[in-house]
Structures are given as C-alpha cells and as structure tokens.
mmCIF file of C-alpha atoms in Angstrom:
data_model
loop_
_atom_site.group_PDB
_atom_site.id
_atom_site.type_symbol
_atom_site.label_atom_id
_atom_site.label_comp_id
_atom_site.label_asym_id
_atom_site.label_seq_id
_atom_site.Cartn_x
_atom_site.Cartn_y
_atom_site.Cartn_z
ATOM 1 C CA MET A 1 -22.049 30.523 7.023
ATOM 2 C CA GLU A 2 -23.483 27.239 5.779
ATOM 3 C CA CYS A 3 -21.103 24.366 5.089
ATOM 4 C CA ILE A 4 -22.306 21.248 3.287
ATOM 5 C CA VAL A 5 -20.310 18.188 4.298
ATOM 6 C CA HIS A 6 -20.186 15.498 1.607
ATOM 7 C CA PHE A 7 -19.405 12.031 2.936
ATOM 8 C CA GLU A 8 -19.665 8.337 2.136
ATOM 9 C CA VAL A 9 -20.985 5.667 4.491
ATOM 10 C CA GLN A 10 -19.453 2.221 3.949
ATOM 11 C CA HIS A 11 -22.180 -0.416 4.382
ATOM 12 C CA THR A 12 -21.811 -4.147 3.765
ATOM 13 C CA GLU A 13 -23.982 -3.679 0.665
ATOM 14 C CA GLY A 14 -21.772 -0.887 -0.672
ATOM 15 C CA VAL A 15 -21.031 2.806 -0.335
ATOM 16 C CA LYS A 16 -23.819 5.332 0.171
ATOM 17 C CA PRO A 17 -23.022 9.014 -0.507
ATOM 18 C CA LEU A 18 -24.730 11.455 1.868
ATOM 19 C CA ARG A 19 -24.553 15.108 2.925
ATOM 20 C CA GLY A 20 -24.750 16.958 6.183
ATOM 21 C CA LEU A 21 -25.091 20.635 7.049
ATOM 22 C CA LEU A 22 -23.100 22.704 9.515
ATOM 23 C CA PHE A 23 -23.332 26.373 10.394
ATOM 24 C CA LEU A 24 -19.879 27.886 10.913
ATOM 25 C CA GLU A 25 -18.363 31.302 11.433
ATOM 26 C CA GLU A 26 -17.190 32.994 8.247
ATOM 27 C CA GLY A 27 -13.835 31.615 7.078
ATOM 28 C CA LYS A 28 -13.809 28.673 9.522
ATOM 29 C CA THR A 29 -13.526 24.994 8.643
ATOM 30 C CA PRO A 30 -15.367 22.245 10.548
ATOM 31 C CA GLU A 31 -13.645 20.844 13.626
ATOM 32 C CA GLU A 32 -13.740 17.256 14.863
ATOM 33 C CA ARG A 33 -16.255 18.066 17.616
ATOM 34 C CA GLU A 34 -18.668 19.729 15.166
ATOM 35 C CA LEU A 35 -18.450 16.824 12.725
ATOM 36 C CA VAL A 36 -19.022 14.206 15.443
ATOM 37 C CA GLU A 37 -22.088 16.177 16.636
ATOM 38 C CA MET A 38 -23.428 16.452 13.070
ATOM 39 C CA PHE A 39 -23.078 12.696 12.619
ATOM 40 C CA LYS A 40 -24.691 12.079 16.032
ATOM 41 C CA ASP A 41 -27.703 14.187 14.942
ATOM 42 C CA MET A 42 -27.923 11.896 11.902
ATOM 43 C CA LYS A 43 -27.915 8.793 14.181
ATOM 44 C CA PHE A 44 -24.263 7.904 13.423
ATOM 45 C CA ASN A 45 -22.421 7.562 16.752
ATOM 46 C CA VAL A 46 -18.789 7.822 15.597
ATOM 47 C CA ARG A 47 -15.273 8.773 16.605
ATOM 48 C CA LEU A 48 -12.538 10.201 14.380
ATOM 49 C CA ASP A 49 -10.193 7.359 13.378
ATOM 50 C CA ASP A 50 -7.917 8.974 10.761
ATOM 51 C CA ARG A 51 -7.411 12.750 10.885
ATOM 52 C CA GLU A 52 -5.566 12.991 7.560
ATOM 53 C CA LYS A 53 -8.197 11.096 5.556
ATOM 54 C CA TRP A 54 -11.217 12.283 7.600
ATOM 55 C CA ILE A 55 -12.365 8.729 8.380
ATOM 56 C CA PHE A 56 -14.790 8.112 11.232
ATOM 57 C CA LYS A 57 -15.528 4.707 12.771
ATOM 58 C CA PRO A 58 -18.636 3.639 14.718
ATOM 59 C CA VAL A 59 -18.322 3.708 18.495
ATOM 60 C CA ALA A 60 -20.642 0.749 19.109
ATOM 61 C CA PRO A 61 -19.824 -2.687 17.669
ATOM 62 C CA GLY A 62 -22.354 -4.314 15.371
ATOM 63 C CA GLU A 63 -23.407 -1.175 13.468
ATOM 64 C CA SER A 64 -24.669 -1.616 9.891
ATOM 65 C CA TYR A 65 -21.775 0.506 8.603
ATOM 66 C CA SER A 66 -18.010 0.095 9.005
ATOM 67 C CA GLU A 67 -16.830 3.661 8.413
ATOM 68 C CA ILE A 68 -17.716 7.157 7.258
ATOM 69 C CA ARG A 69 -15.311 9.083 5.035
ATOM 70 C CA ILE A 70 -15.674 12.807 4.377
ATOM 71 C CA THR A 71 -15.095 13.525 0.693
ATOM 72 C CA SER A 72 -15.448 17.319 0.613
ATOM 73 C CA PHE A 73 -16.680 20.499 2.269
ATOM 74 C CA ASP A 74 -18.755 23.010 0.304
ATOM 75 C CA ASN A 75 -19.182 26.506 1.733
ATOM 76 C CA GLY A 76 -20.835 27.823 -1.426
ATOM 77 C CA LYS A 77 -18.002 30.130 -2.424
ATOM 78 C CA LYS A 78 -16.415 30.007 -5.840
ATOM 79 C CA SER A 79 -12.716 30.365 -6.322
ATOM 80 C CA SER A 80 -11.465 33.915 -6.415
ATOM 81 C CA LYS A 81 -10.725 33.653 -10.144
ATOM 82 C CA PRO A 82 -13.181 32.168 -12.627
ATOM 83 C CA GLU A 83 -11.790 29.253 -14.664
ATOM 84 C CA GLY A 84 -11.761 31.271 -17.905
ATOM 85 C CA GLU A 85 -9.557 33.925 -16.324
ATOM 86 C CA LEU A 86 -7.153 31.292 -15.017
ATOM 87 C CA LYS A 87 -6.812 29.729 -18.480
ATOM 88 C CA SER A 88 -6.109 33.160 -19.941
ATOM 89 C CA ILE A 89 -3.438 33.908 -17.327
ATOM 90 C CA VAL A 90 -1.742 30.532 -17.849
ATOM 91 C CA GLY A 91 -1.901 30.979 -21.625
ATOM 92 C CA ASN A 92 -0.156 34.352 -21.385
ATOM 93 C CA LEU A 93 2.569 32.939 -19.139
ATOM 94 C CA LEU A 94 3.450 30.039 -21.433
ATOM 95 C CA PRO A 95 6.064 30.703 -24.125
ATOM 96 C CA GLN A 96 4.507 31.551 -27.452
ATOM 97 C CA LYS A 97 5.178 29.388 -30.529
ATOM 98 C CA PRO A 98 7.375 31.010 -33.179
ATOM 99 C CA THR A 99 5.305 32.552 -35.947
ATOM 100 C CA GLY A 100 7.643 31.449 -38.744
ATOM 101 C CA ILE A 101 10.448 32.893 -40.813
#
C-alpha cells in the first residue's frame, strides 16, 4: 500500500512543505526506521527527536534546515462513512425542535 508522508522542513528562510512516499503492508503505519530511511533517500540525514510530535532533527551540525515535522500520513483511503452520511446520523441523534402547539 502506498503512503504519502506530508512534512514541513524548517529552513532559516521559512518553512517548506514537502511529501515523501513509502510502501507499507496493508493496515500498517510508518515506523521510525522507515521514515528515517525515506528522509535519507531525500538527502535529509535525520534522527527522531520528538516521538509525539513527529519531529526529526538533522544528525550533522551546520545543515541548512533545523528540523522536519511530519504533518500527516495519507494512505489514499476515505473514511468508512462519507461526510453526508455522518451529518445525517448526527442530525437524527440530536433532539428535534418542538413543532408548536
């Protein structure tokens, strides 16, 4: 399964949004090792600095970027319920307004 990794690279000039591609087994999420390898293939030699926020820092000092932050993963699947169906379900669960006397 293809997984598009959306991330931002923090340069001194500002933030640059980029994407990477991983091939994973169905239902799996990327692991640290796979992400580090993907970045290495893109010429970013990094280590995971913050696991909760998915922030990577350069290994070598003096790089042109200070950090990489993953913003999202996209495996191409939509949610199991389309948005219209969810609105309908929520609408039916909410109490109805009185119709009048």
